[in-house]
């Protein structure tokens, strides 16, 4: 892995416990003066997501944390994939030896047809290669199709430890995996423990869209936990339990106080912080950040993406009629500054370089960051 000199000198200078200079200054990710930069699936605006290529690029661009989504193989090894269904993120469809593995399953209420990690051993998955999930939007990332195999959580943890950055794993569909005898929590905690990460002060956050597994984890680990919040729908475990509460209910002051009994922060969709209208124009911000801080919770919002089509209309740049407008990068720094003004404690971003420059520019001169080649009342949330 190539690590640029400024990375070695600054972002990943290790402090006791493996904490980076930035995360330490930030108070280890809680409400504080230094928002953290979370490389969402690595730096997936530039490399196929959840690959070591993507995570290495995120480190080089200055991420404080790298984020793997964790799913299980048939032999109970954790690997990083956006979903356990892998037809859009690997070349599995080109492998005739796995043609009969194509099947249809219901995962958290959604009927999906394709190939699923839990039907493959790690050795079998190693024969596949990763591809960009959104090639039309990210041709530069798609240029790296086929160059990386599926990464294990152990490999990602080893990379994070070597680079001195934090880990921000998400348990994907934890209830489903537990139901088929492949729970994610045990091997995840075992891997983190092998690399010395067990304490609240360690640079690790564990996140989930479900609530039950976080509550169970609270009794098993001192590592920090993050309740993810969608802008619509409800946690699958609550749905299955007949609990009528939605993510919006969990985002109220009452819901946040309950979350604070088992988690250290929330990871809300940015739409819960600043809604948009039908045209994508920003509306008045909600009180979610203030309410969460009042409950003692950190707020790490997702996901900040650089492409015009993924930004609020207020921060899109260029002529909408021009070719390539949707995939062209807009004013991401402006959008980030707006969120930092609202007091968020961190951002999940597909472009950690822009976030790094923006965070540093809040209080210090902006340093050059190498970029990979492209190939009125305030409403409550």
Short mmCIF file of C-alpha atoms in Angstrom, two decimals:
data_model
loop_
_atom_site.label_atom_id
_atom_site.label_comp_id
_atom_site.label_asym_id
_atom_site.label_seq_id
_atom_site.Cartn_x
_atom_site.Cartn_y
_atom_site.Cartn_z
CA UNK A 1 0.00 0.00 0.00
CA UNK A 2 1.31 3.46 -0.90
CA UNK A 3 0.86 5.94 1.93
CA UNK A 4 1.58 9.57 1.15
CA UNK A 5 3.98 11.42 3.47
CA UNK A 6 1.36 13.82 4.78
CA UNK A 7 -0.74 10.84 5.80
CA UNK A 8 2.10 9.38 7.84
CA UNK A 9 2.84 12.75 9.40
CA UNK A 10 -0.70 13.69 10.28
CA UNK A 11 -3.83 11.67 9.81
CA UNK A 12 -2.45 8.33 10.86
CA UNK A 13 0.07 9.32 13.49
CA UNK A 14 -0.72 6.76 16.17
CA UNK A 15 -1.59 7.59 19.72
CA UNK A 16 -2.06 5.12 22.58
CA UNK A 17 -4.64 2.47 21.84
CA UNK A 18 -4.32 2.84 18.06
CA UNK A 19 -6.30 6.10 17.98
CA UNK A 20 -5.47 8.60 15.26
CA UNK A 21 -4.60 12.21 15.93
CA UNK A 22 -7.85 13.35 14.37
CA UNK A 23 -10.12 10.95 16.24
CA UNK A 24 -8.38 11.77 19.51
CA UNK A 25 -8.82 15.50 18.97
CA UNK A 26 -12.45 14.84 18.27
CA UNK A 27 -13.03 13.19 21.61
CA UNK A 28 -13.11 9.73 20.02
CA UNK A 29 -16.11 10.48 17.87
CA UNK A 30 -18.60 11.97 20.33
CA UNK A 31 -19.89 15.54 20.17
CA UNK A 32 -16.78 17.69 19.93
CA UNK A 33 -14.75 20.12 17.87
CA UNK A 34 -13.40 17.80 15.16
CA UNK A 35 -15.89 15.96 12.94
CA UNK A 36 -14.62 12.59 11.80
CA UNK A 37 -14.31 11.47 8.17
CA UNK A 38 -15.68 7.98 7.54
CA UNK A 39 -14.65 6.38 4.27
CA UNK A 40 -17.98 4.92 3.17
CA UNK A 41 -17.17 1.44 1.87
CA UNK A 42 -13.69 2.88 1.46
CA UNK A 43 -13.45 5.56 -1.22
CA UNK A 44 -16.08 4.11 -3.50
CA UNK A 45 -16.31 7.19 -5.70
CA UNK A 46 -12.92 6.07 -7.04
CA UNK A 47 -12.56 2.31 -6.52
CA UNK A 48 -15.09 -0.56 -6.42
CA UNK A 49 -16.69 -0.53 -3.00
CA UNK A 50 -15.60 -2.78 -0.14
CA UNK A 51 -12.34 -3.78 -1.81
CA UNK A 52 -8.89 -3.38 -0.31
CA UNK A 53 -8.23 -0.99 -3.22
CA UNK A 54 -11.09 1.18 -2.00
CA UNK A 55 -10.01 1.09 1.64
CA UNK A 56 -6.38 1.85 0.78
CA UNK A 57 -7.51 4.82 -1.29
CA UNK A 58 -9.65 6.08 1.60
CA UNK A 59 -6.63 5.92 3.89
CA UNK A 60 -4.50 7.80 1.38
CA UNK A 61 -7.17 10.49 1.08
CA UNK A 62 -7.29 11.07 4.83
CA UNK A 63 -10.21 9.06 6.21
CA UNK A 64 -10.26 8.68 10.00
CA UNK A 65 -12.36 5.51 9.78
CA UNK A 66 -13.05 2.96 7.04
CA UNK A 67 -16.44 1.30 6.84
CA UNK A 68 -17.03 -2.34 5.85
CA UNK A 69 -20.51 -3.84 5.52
CA UNK A 70 -20.26 -7.36 6.92
CA UNK A 71 -21.98 -10.47 5.62
CA UNK A 72 -21.14 -14.15 6.11
CA UNK A 73 -19.95 -16.97 3.90
CA UNK A 74 -21.31 -20.49 4.22
CA UNK A 75 -18.31 -21.43 6.34
CA UNK A 76 -18.98 -18.47 8.65
CA UNK A 77 -16.22 -16.11 7.54
CA UNK A 78 -17.11 -12.42 7.50
CA UNK A 79 -16.55 -10.63 4.21
CA UNK A 80 -17.28 -7.10 3.07
CA UNK A 81 -20.12 -6.66 0.58
CA UNK A 82 -22.86 -4.05 0.26
CA UNK A 83 -25.38 -6.88 0.40
CA UNK A 84 -25.23 -10.63 0.68
CA UNK A 85 -26.69 -10.73 -2.84
CA UNK A 86 -23.60 -10.20 -5.02
CA UNK A 87 -24.71 -10.20 -8.66
CA UNK A 88 -24.15 -6.42 -8.99
CA UNK A 89 -20.88 -6.24 -7.08
CA UNK A 90 -18.95 -9.24 -8.45
CA UNK A 91 -18.46 -11.10 -11.71
CA UNK A 92 -20.27 -14.17 -10.38
CA UNK A 93 -22.65 -14.24 -13.36
CA UNK A 94 -19.69 -14.95 -15.64
CA UNK A 95 -18.74 -18.12 -13.73
CA UNK A 96 -20.60 -21.09 -15.25
CA UNK A 97 -19.56 -23.32 -12.36
CA UNK A 98 -21.84 -21.27 -10.10
CA UNK A 99 -24.83 -20.99 -12.42
CA UNK A 100 -26.90 -23.38 -10.31
CA UNK A 101 -26.30 -21.26 -7.20
CA UNK A 102 -28.57 -18.54 -8.59
CA UNK A 103 -31.72 -18.55 -6.48
CA UNK A 104 -34.50 -16.42 -5.04
CA UNK A 105 -34.71 -15.50 -1.36
CA UNK A 106 -36.66 -13.14 0.85
CA UNK A 107 -34.22 -10.97 2.81
CA UNK A 108 -35.77 -8.62 5.35
CA UNK A 109 -39.05 -8.60 3.50
CA UNK A 110 -37.54 -8.10 0.02
CA UNK A 111 -37.70 -10.78 -2.64
CA UNK A 112 -34.29 -10.98 -4.33
CA UNK A 113 -32.96 -13.18 -7.11
CA UNK A 114 -29.25 -13.70 -7.56
CA UNK A 115 -26.23 -15.19 -5.82
CA UNK A 116 -25.81 -14.96 -2.05
CA UNK A 117 -22.62 -15.04 0.02
CA UNK A 118 -24.06 -17.54 2.48
CA UNK A 119 -24.24 -20.11 -0.33
CA UNK A 120 -20.48 -19.94 -1.00
CA UNK A 121 -17.44 -20.91 1.00
CA UNK A 122 -14.69 -18.34 1.32
CA UNK A 123 -12.53 -20.36 -1.03
CA UNK A 124 -15.26 -20.21 -3.67
CA UNK A 125 -15.82 -16.49 -3.19
CA UNK A 126 -12.09 -15.95 -3.64
CA UNK A 127 -12.44 -17.04 -7.27
CA UNK A 128 -14.68 -14.03 -7.96
CA UNK A 129 -13.61 -10.47 -8.66
CA UNK A 130 -15.26 -7.25 -7.53
CA UNK A 131 -16.91 -4.83 -9.93
CA UNK A 132 -18.33 -1.34 -9.59
CA UNK A 133 -22.02 -1.48 -8.64
CA UNK A 134 -22.87 1.81 -10.43
CA UNK A 135 -20.64 1.89 -13.53
CA UNK A 136 -22.70 4.51 -15.34
CA UNK A 137 -22.38 6.90 -12.44
CA UNK A 138 -18.76 6.04 -11.63
CA UNK A 139 -16.84 5.10 -14.77
CA UNK A 140 -13.57 5.94 -13.03
CA UNK A 141 -14.29 3.33 -10.38
CA UNK A 142 -15.49 0.84 -12.99
CA UNK A 143 -12.06 1.12 -14.65
CA UNK A 144 -10.80 -0.98 -11.73
CA UNK A 145 -13.30 -3.81 -12.25
CA UNK A 146 -11.73 -7.22 -11.87
CA UNK A 147 -8.61 -6.01 -10.05
CA UNK A 148 -9.65 -6.97 -6.53
CA UNK A 149 -11.13 -10.03 -4.93
CA UNK A 150 -13.66 -10.02 -2.09
CA UNK A 151 -12.00 -8.86 1.12
CA UNK A 152 -12.41 -10.55 4.47
CA UNK A 153 -13.05 -8.55 7.61
CA UNK A 154 -9.76 -9.82 8.97
CA UNK A 155 -7.89 -8.33 6.00
CA UNK A 156 -9.65 -4.99 6.43
CA UNK A 157 -8.93 -4.94 10.16
CA UNK A 158 -5.26 -5.69 9.45
CA UNK A 159 -5.16 -2.81 6.96
CA UNK A 160 -6.77 -0.44 9.45
CA UNK A 161 -4.33 -1.44 12.17
CA UNK A 162 -1.31 -0.97 9.88
CA UNK A 163 -2.54 2.40 8.66
CA UNK A 164 -3.59 3.65 12.08
CA UNK A 165 -7.17 4.42 11.09
CA UNK A 166 -10.37 3.36 12.80
CA UNK A 167 -12.90 0.71 11.84
CA UNK A 168 -16.64 1.30 11.45
CA UNK A 169 -18.21 -2.10 10.64
CA UNK A 170 -21.89 -2.55 9.89
CA UNK A 171 -23.67 -5.81 10.60
CA UNK A 172 -25.77 -6.36 7.48
CA UNK A 173 -29.12 -8.12 8.00
CA UNK A 174 -28.07 -9.43 11.42
CA UNK A 175 -31.43 -10.97 12.20
CA UNK A 176 -31.49 -12.86 8.92
CA UNK A 177 -27.98 -14.22 9.36
CA UNK A 178 -28.74 -15.28 12.92
CA UNK A 179 -31.85 -17.08 11.66
CA UNK A 180 -29.77 -19.26 9.31
CA UNK A 181 -27.18 -20.11 11.94
CA UNK A 182 -24.53 -17.61 10.81
CA UNK A 183 -24.68 -14.79 13.37
CA UNK A 184 -22.38 -11.89 12.56
CA UNK A 185 -21.62 -10.62 16.04
CA UNK A 186 -19.42 -13.42 17.38
CA UNK A 187 -16.86 -13.50 14.55
CA UNK A 188 -16.89 -9.70 14.33
CA UNK A 189 -16.03 -9.24 17.99
CA UNK A 190 -13.45 -12.03 17.78
CA UNK A 191 -11.69 -10.30 14.89
CA UNK A 192 -11.74 -6.91 16.61
CA UNK A 193 -10.37 -8.52 19.76
CA UNK A 194 -7.50 -10.15 17.87
CA UNK A 195 -6.38 -6.70 16.76
CA UNK A 196 -6.64 -5.31 20.28
CA UNK A 197 -9.89 -3.39 19.95
CA UNK A 198 -12.15 -3.98 22.94
CA UNK A 199 -12.58 -0.70 24.79
CA UNK A 200 -14.73 2.38 24.39
CA UNK A 201 -11.57 4.42 23.85
CA UNK A 202 -10.56 2.29 20.85
CA UNK A 203 -11.15 3.67 17.34
CA UNK A 204 -14.10 1.42 16.54
CA UNK A 205 -17.81 1.99 16.03
CA UNK A 206 -20.22 -0.91 15.39
CA UNK A 207 -23.37 0.06 13.51
CA UNK A 208 -26.67 -1.57 12.62
CA UNK A 209 -30.06 -0.65 11.19
CA UNK A 210 -31.62 -3.16 13.58
CA UNK A 211 -32.01 -2.57 17.30
CA UNK A 212 -32.03 -6.02 18.90
CA UNK A 213 -28.48 -6.94 17.96
CA UNK A 214 -27.16 -3.60 19.23
CA UNK A 215 -28.94 -4.14 22.54
CA UNK A 216 -27.41 -7.61 22.78
CA UNK A 217 -23.98 -6.25 21.87
CA UNK A 218 -24.25 -3.67 24.64
CA UNK A 219 -23.97 -6.50 27.15
CA UNK A 220 -21.04 -8.11 25.35
CA UNK A 221 -18.66 -5.30 24.42
CA UNK A 222 -17.42 -1.93 25.58
CA UNK A 223 -16.87 -0.81 21.98
CA UNK A 224 -19.06 2.06 20.83
CA UNK A 225 -22.37 1.29 19.12
CA UNK A 226 -24.27 3.33 16.54
CA UNK A 227 -27.98 3.04 15.74
CA UNK A 228 -28.51 3.66 12.03
CA UNK A 229 -31.66 5.50 11.03
CA UNK A 230 -33.36 5.53 7.64
CA UNK A 231 -35.58 8.40 6.52
CA UNK A 232 -38.44 5.93 6.00
CA UNK A 233 -39.43 2.44 7.05
CA UNK A 234 -38.64 0.64 10.30
CA UNK A 235 -36.00 -1.67 11.76
CA UNK A 236 -36.63 -5.21 10.57
CA UNK A 237 -36.45 -6.66 14.07
CA UNK A 238 -39.19 -4.30 15.23
CA UNK A 239 -41.33 -5.24 12.24
CA UNK A 240 -40.97 -8.94 13.00
CA UNK A 241 -41.76 -8.33 16.67
CA UNK A 242 -44.97 -6.46 15.80
CA UNK A 243 -43.56 -3.23 17.22
CA UNK A 244 -45.18 -0.36 15.25
CA UNK A 245 -42.32 2.09 15.75
CA UNK A 246 -40.52 3.42 12.70
CA UNK A 247 -37.14 5.06 12.17
CA UNK A 248 -38.95 8.39 12.42
CA UNK A 249 -40.25 7.38 15.84
CA UNK A 250 -36.73 6.50 16.95
CA UNK A 251 -35.62 9.96 15.78
CA UNK A 252 -37.89 11.81 18.22
CA UNK A 253 -36.49 13.05 21.55
CA UNK A 254 -38.20 10.12 23.28
CA UNK A 255 -36.79 7.65 20.80
CA UNK A 256 -33.32 9.12 21.10
CA UNK A 257 -33.41 8.80 24.87
CA UNK A 258 -34.16 5.10 24.47
CA UNK A 259 -31.35 4.69 21.95
CA UNK A 260 -29.00 6.29 24.46
CA UNK A 261 -29.64 3.39 26.86
CA UNK A 262 -27.80 0.99 24.53
CA UNK A 263 -25.90 3.02 21.90
CA UNK A 264 -23.36 5.81 21.83
CA UNK A 265 -24.59 7.59 18.75
CA UNK A 266 -26.86 7.59 15.74
CA UNK A 267 -26.14 7.32 12.05
CA UNK A 268 -29.08 9.08 10.42
CA UNK A 269 -29.82 9.54 6.75
CA UNK A 270 -28.92 13.10 5.90
CA UNK A 271 -32.58 13.62 4.98
CA UNK A 272 -33.48 13.30 8.65
CA UNK A 273 -31.16 16.24 9.36
CA UNK A 274 -31.99 18.45 6.37
CA UNK A 275 -35.02 17.36 4.34
CA UNK A 276 -35.40 18.15 0.65
CA UNK A 277 -38.45 18.87 -1.45
CA UNK A 278 -39.48 16.89 -4.53
CA UNK A 279 -36.94 18.75 -6.63
CA UNK A 280 -34.09 18.06 -4.25
CA UNK A 281 -33.91 21.57 -2.80
CA UNK A 282 -32.97 21.77 0.86
CA UNK A 283 -35.65 22.66 3.38
CA UNK A 284 -35.29 23.94 6.94
CA UNK A 285 -33.12 21.66 9.08
CA UNK A 286 -34.74 19.56 11.77
CA UNK A 287 -33.75 19.55 15.43
CA UNK A 288 -32.37 16.01 15.21
CA UNK A 289 -28.72 16.96 15.79
CA UNK A 290 -29.59 19.10 18.82
CA UNK A 291 -31.97 16.47 20.19
CA UNK A 292 -29.38 13.72 19.81
CA UNK A 293 -26.66 15.76 21.49
CA UNK A 294 -29.06 16.54 24.31
CA UNK A 295 -29.48 12.78 24.76
CA UNK A 296 -25.70 12.35 24.83
CA UNK A 297 -25.48 10.79 21.37
CA UNK A 298 -22.96 11.48 18.62
CA UNK A 299 -24.37 12.12 15.12
CA UNK A 300 -22.64 10.62 12.07
CA UNK A 301 -24.71 11.30 8.94
CA UNK A 302 -24.82 9.31 5.71
CA UNK A 303 -24.10 9.44 2.84
CA UNK A 304 -22.24 12.37 1.26
CA UNK A 305 -21.64 11.55 -2.39
CA UNK A 306 -19.85 13.82 -4.86
CA UNK A 307 -21.95 13.33 -8.00
CA UNK A 308 -24.51 15.97 -8.98
CA UNK A 309 -27.28 13.37 -9.07
CA UNK A 310 -26.51 12.46 -5.45
CA UNK A 311 -26.31 16.01 -4.07
CA UNK A 312 -29.06 18.40 -2.99
CA UNK A 313 -30.06 20.69 -5.86
CA UNK A 314 -28.52 23.62 -3.96
CA UNK A 315 -25.03 22.16 -4.47
CA UNK A 316 -25.19 20.81 -8.01
CA UNK A 317 -22.82 22.40 -10.50
CA UNK A 318 -23.05 22.83 -14.27
CA UNK A 319 -25.67 22.65 -16.99
CA UNK A 320 -28.26 19.92 -16.34
CA UNK A 321 -28.59 19.46 -20.10
CA UNK A 322 -24.88 18.84 -20.57
CA UNK A 323 -23.62 15.30 -21.20
CA UNK A 324 -22.25 13.73 -18.05
CA UNK A 325 -23.99 16.21 -15.74
CA UNK A 326 -25.38 13.50 -13.43
CA UNK A 327 -21.97 11.95 -12.75
CA UNK A 328 -20.04 15.25 -12.64
CA UNK A 329 -18.90 16.35 -9.19
CA UNK A 330 -20.78 19.21 -7.57
CA UNK A 331 -20.03 21.51 -4.66
CA UNK A 332 -19.46 18.77 -2.10
CA UNK A 333 -17.39 21.04 0.14
CA UNK A 334 -20.26 23.49 0.36
CA UNK A 335 -22.67 20.73 1.34
CA UNK A 336 -20.26 19.43 3.95
CA UNK A 337 -19.75 22.89 5.45
CA UNK A 338 -23.51 23.24 5.76
CA UNK A 339 -23.71 19.99 7.71
CA UNK A 340 -20.76 20.90 9.92
CA UNK A 341 -22.46 24.21 10.71
CA UNK A 342 -25.41 22.17 11.97
CA UNK A 343 -23.13 20.39 14.41
CA UNK A 344 -22.81 16.88 12.97
CA UNK A 345 -19.96 14.90 14.51
CA UNK A 346 -18.97 12.98 11.42
CA UNK A 347 -19.94 12.05 7.87
CA UNK A 348 -19.98 8.88 5.86
CA UNK A 349 -18.63 9.89 2.47
CA UNK A 350 -17.76 8.23 -0.82
CA UNK A 351 -15.06 10.90 -1.32
CA UNK A 352 -12.97 11.09 1.87
CA UNK A 353 -10.52 13.50 0.25
CA UNK A 354 -13.04 16.30 -0.05
CA UNK A 355 -14.26 15.69 3.48
CA UNK A 356 -10.69 15.69 4.79
CA UNK A 357 -9.92 19.03 3.13
CA UNK A 358 -13.18 20.52 4.35
CA UNK A 359 -12.69 19.40 7.95
CA UNK A 360 -9.11 20.65 7.97
CA UNK A 361 -10.24 23.94 6.46
CA UNK A 362 -12.59 24.57 9.36
CA UNK A 363 -9.63 25.53 11.55
CA UNK A 364 -6.38 25.03 9.67
CA UNK A 365 -5.04 25.84 6.20
CA UNK A 366 -6.10 23.36 3.53
CA UNK A 367 -3.30 21.01 2.59
CA UNK A 368 -3.19 19.37 -0.85
CA UNK A 369 -4.72 15.92 -0.92
CA UNK A 370 -3.79 13.59 -3.81
CA UNK A 371 -6.85 12.32 -5.61
CA UNK A 372 -6.94 9.02 -7.47
CA UNK A 373 -7.43 9.33 -11.22
CA UNK A 374 -10.98 9.35 -12.41
CA UNK A 375 -11.02 6.85 -15.20
CA UNK A 376 -39.92 30.41 10.71
CA UNK A 377 -40.19 27.19 13.32
CA UNK A 378 -37.78 24.38 12.68
CA UNK A 379 -39.54 21.04 12.30
CA UNK A 380 -38.57 18.03 14.29
CA UNK A 381 -37.26 15.04 12.38
#
